[in-house]
PDB file of C-alpha atoms in Angstrom:
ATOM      1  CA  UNK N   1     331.876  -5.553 149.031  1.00  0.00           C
ATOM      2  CA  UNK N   2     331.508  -3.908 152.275  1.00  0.00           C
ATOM      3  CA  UNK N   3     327.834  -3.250 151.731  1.00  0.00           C
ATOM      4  CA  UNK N   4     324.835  -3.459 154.570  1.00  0.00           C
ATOM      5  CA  UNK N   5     322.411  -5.284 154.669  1.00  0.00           C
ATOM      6  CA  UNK N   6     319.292  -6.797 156.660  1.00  0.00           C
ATOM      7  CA  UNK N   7     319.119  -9.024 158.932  1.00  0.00           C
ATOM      8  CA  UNK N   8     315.781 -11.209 159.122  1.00  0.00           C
ATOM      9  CA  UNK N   9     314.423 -13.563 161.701  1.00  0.00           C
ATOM     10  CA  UNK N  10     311.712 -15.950 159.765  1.00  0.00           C
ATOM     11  CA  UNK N  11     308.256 -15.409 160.737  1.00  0.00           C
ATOM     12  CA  UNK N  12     306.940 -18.224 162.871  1.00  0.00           C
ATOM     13  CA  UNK N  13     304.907 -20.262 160.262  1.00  0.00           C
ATOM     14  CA  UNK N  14     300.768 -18.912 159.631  1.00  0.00           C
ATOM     15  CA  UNK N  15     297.930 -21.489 159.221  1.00  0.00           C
ATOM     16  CA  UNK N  16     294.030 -21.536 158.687  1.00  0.00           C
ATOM     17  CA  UNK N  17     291.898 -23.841 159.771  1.00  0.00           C
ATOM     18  CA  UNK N  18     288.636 -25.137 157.665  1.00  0.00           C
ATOM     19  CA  UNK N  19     287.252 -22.870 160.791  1.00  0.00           C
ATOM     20  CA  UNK N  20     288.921 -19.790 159.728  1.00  0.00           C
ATOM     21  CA  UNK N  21     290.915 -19.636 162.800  1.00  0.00           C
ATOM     22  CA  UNK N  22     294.978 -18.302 161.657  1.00  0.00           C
ATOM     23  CA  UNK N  23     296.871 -20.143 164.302  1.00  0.00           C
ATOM     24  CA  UNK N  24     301.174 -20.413 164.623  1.00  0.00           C
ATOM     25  CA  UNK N  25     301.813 -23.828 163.564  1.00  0.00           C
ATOM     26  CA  UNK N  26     302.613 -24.602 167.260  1.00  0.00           C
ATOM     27  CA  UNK N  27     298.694 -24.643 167.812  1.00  0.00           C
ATOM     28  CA  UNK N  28     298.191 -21.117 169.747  1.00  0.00           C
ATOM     29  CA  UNK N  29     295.150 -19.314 167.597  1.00  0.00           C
ATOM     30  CA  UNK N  30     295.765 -15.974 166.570  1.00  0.00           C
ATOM     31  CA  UNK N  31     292.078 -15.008 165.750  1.00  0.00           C
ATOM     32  CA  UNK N  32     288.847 -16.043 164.064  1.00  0.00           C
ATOM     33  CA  UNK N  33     289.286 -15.143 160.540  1.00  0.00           C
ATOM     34  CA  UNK N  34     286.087 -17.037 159.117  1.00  0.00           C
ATOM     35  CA  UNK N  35     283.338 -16.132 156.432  1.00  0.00           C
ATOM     36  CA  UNK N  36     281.868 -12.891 157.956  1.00  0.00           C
ATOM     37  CA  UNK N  37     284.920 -12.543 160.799  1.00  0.00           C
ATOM     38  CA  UNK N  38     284.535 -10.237 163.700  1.00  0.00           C
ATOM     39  CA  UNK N  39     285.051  -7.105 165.147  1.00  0.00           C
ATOM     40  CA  UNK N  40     285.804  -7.438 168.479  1.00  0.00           C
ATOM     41  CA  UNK N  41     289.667  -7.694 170.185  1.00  0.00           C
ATOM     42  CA  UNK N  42     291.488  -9.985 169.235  1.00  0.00           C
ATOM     43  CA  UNK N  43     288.998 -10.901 166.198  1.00  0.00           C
ATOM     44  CA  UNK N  44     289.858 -10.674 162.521  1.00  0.00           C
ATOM     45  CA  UNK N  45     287.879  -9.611 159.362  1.00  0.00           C
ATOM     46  CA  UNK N  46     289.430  -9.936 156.356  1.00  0.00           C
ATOM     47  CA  UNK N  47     293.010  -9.953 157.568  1.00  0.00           C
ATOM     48  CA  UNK N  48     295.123  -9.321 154.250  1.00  0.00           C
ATOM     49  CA  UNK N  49     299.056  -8.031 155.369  1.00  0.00           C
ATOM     50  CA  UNK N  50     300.959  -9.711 158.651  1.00  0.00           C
ATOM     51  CA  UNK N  51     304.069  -8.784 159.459  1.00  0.00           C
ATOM     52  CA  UNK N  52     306.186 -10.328 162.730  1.00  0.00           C
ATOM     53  CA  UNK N  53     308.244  -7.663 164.383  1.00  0.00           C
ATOM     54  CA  UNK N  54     311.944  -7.517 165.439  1.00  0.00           C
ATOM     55  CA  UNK N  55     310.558  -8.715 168.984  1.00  0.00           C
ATOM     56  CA  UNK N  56     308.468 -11.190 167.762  1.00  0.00           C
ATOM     57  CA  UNK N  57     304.848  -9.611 167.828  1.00  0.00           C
ATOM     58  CA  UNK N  58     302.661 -10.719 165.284  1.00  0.00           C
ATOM     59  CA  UNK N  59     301.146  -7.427 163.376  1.00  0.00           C
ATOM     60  CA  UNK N  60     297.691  -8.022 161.441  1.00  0.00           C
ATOM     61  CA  UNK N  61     296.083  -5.477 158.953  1.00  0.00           C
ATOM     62  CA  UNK N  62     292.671  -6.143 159.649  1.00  0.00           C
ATOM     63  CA  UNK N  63     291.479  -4.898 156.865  1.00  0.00           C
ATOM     64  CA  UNK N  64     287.686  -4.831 157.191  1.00  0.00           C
ATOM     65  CA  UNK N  65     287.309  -3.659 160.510  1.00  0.00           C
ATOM     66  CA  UNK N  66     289.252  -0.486 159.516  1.00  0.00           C
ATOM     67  CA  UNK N  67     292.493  -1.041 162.179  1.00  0.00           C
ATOM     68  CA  UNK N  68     295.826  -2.615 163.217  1.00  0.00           C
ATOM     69  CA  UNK N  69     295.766  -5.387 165.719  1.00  0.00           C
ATOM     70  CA  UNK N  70     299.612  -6.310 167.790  1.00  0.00           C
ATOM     71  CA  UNK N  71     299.228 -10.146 168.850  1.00  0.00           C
ATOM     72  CA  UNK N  72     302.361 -10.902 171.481  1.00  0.00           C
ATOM     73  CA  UNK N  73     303.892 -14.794 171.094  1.00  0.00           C
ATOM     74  CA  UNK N  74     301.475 -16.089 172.940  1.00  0.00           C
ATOM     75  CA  UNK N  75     298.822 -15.406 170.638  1.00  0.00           C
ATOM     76  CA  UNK N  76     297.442 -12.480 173.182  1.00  0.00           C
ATOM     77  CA  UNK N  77     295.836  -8.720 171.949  1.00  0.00           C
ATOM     78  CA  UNK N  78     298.615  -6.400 172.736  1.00  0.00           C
ATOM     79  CA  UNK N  79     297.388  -3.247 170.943  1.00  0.00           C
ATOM     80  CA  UNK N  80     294.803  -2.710 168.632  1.00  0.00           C
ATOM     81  CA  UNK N  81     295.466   0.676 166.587  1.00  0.00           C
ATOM     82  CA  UNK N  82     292.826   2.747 164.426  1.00  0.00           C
ATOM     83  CA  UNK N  83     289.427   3.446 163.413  1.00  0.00           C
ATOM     84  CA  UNK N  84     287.679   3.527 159.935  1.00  0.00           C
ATOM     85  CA  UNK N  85     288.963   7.388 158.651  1.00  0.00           C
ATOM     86  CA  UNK N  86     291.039   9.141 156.850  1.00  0.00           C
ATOM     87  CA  UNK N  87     292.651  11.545 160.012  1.00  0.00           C
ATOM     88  CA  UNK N  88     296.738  10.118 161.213  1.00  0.00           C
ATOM     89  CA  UNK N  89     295.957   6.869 162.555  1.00  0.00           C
ATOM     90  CA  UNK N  90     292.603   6.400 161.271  1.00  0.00           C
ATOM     91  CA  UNK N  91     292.702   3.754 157.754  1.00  0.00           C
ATOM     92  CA  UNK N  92     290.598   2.756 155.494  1.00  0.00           C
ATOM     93  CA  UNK N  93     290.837  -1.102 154.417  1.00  0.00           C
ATOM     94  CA  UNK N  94     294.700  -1.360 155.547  1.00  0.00           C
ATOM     95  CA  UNK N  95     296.388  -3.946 153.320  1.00  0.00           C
ATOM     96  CA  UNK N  96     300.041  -3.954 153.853  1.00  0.00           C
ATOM     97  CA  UNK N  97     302.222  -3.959 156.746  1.00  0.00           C
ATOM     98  CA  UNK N  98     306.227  -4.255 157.207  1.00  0.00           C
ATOM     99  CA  UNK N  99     308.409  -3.639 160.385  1.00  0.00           C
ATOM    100  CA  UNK N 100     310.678  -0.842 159.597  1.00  0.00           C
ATOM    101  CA  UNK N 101     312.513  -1.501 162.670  1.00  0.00           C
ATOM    102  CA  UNK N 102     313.109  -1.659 165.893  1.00  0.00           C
ATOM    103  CA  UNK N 103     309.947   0.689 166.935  1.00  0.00           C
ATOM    104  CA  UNK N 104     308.067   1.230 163.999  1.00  0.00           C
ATOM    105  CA  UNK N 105     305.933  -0.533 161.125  1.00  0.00           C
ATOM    106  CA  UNK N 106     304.326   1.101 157.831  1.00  0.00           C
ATOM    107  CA  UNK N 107     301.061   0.421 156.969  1.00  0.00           C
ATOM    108  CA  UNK N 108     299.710   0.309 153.694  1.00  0.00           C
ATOM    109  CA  UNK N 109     296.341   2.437 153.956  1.00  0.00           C
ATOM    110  CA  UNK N 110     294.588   1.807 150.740  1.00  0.00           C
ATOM    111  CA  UNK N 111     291.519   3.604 150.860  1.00  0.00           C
ATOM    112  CA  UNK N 112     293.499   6.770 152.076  1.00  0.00           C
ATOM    113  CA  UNK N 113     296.071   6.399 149.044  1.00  0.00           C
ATOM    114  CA  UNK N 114     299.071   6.447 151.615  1.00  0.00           C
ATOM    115  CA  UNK N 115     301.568   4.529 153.631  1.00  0.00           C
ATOM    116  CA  UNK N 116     301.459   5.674 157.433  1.00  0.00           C
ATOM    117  CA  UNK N 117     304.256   4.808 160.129  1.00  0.00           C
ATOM    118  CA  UNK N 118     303.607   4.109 163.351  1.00  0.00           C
ATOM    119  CA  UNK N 119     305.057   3.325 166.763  1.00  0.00           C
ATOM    120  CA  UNK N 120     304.535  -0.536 167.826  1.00  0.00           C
ATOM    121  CA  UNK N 121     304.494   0.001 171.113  1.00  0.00           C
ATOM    122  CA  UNK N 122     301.892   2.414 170.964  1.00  0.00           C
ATOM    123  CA  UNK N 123     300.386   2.761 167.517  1.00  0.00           C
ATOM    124  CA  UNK N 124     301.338   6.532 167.385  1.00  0.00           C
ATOM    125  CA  UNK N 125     301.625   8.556 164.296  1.00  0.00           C
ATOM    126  CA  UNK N 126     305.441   8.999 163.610  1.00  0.00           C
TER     127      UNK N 126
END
């Protein structure tokens, strides 16, 4: 029929190194991802849901460190969102994550028993 439908780019292809480094398979690291991780930018601790928006940004559920983190295509910190909470914007141990579109991407916040949508370009509340 004359239904709709979704479009979908593949995600580049995700790899981890015996290091615990998740890297694109063209070699650029994404962030260390190893046995006790890290919380600083651009560092990962128990990253669980990654979802590549319609641009091509690479967005992480850290999950341990409480927050969202927005790598760009060349493997660069564009945004990191959140803090360990249960306020709009706030998650605790984030899990999921989808584009929705253009602008925005859900986040499954399981300790907060919810689903919160945000702007990617700035991490806002929608």
């Amino acid at each position: 029929g004359g239904g709709g439908g979704v479009g979908m780019n593949p995600p580049p292809p995700l790899i981890r190194d015996r290091a615990g480094i998740l890297a694109q398979k063209s070699g650029a690291a994404l962030g260390y991802a190893g046995p006790l991780g890290g919380s600083e930018s651009g560092q990962l601790k128990l990253p669980w849901g990654v979802a590549i928006s319609y641009s091509g940004a690479i967005i992480v559920a850290d999950t341990l460190n409480n927050r969202v983190q927005v790598f760009g295509r060349d493997s660069a910190v564009v945004h990191t969102w959140g803090t360990e909470g249960d306020g709009l914007g706030q998650f605790k141990t984030p899990m999921g994550i989808a584009a929705v579109n253009k602008s925005t991407v859900a986040v499954a916040d399981c300790g907060n028993n919810r689903v919160q949508v945000l702007r990617i370009d700035s991490g806002e509340h929608v």
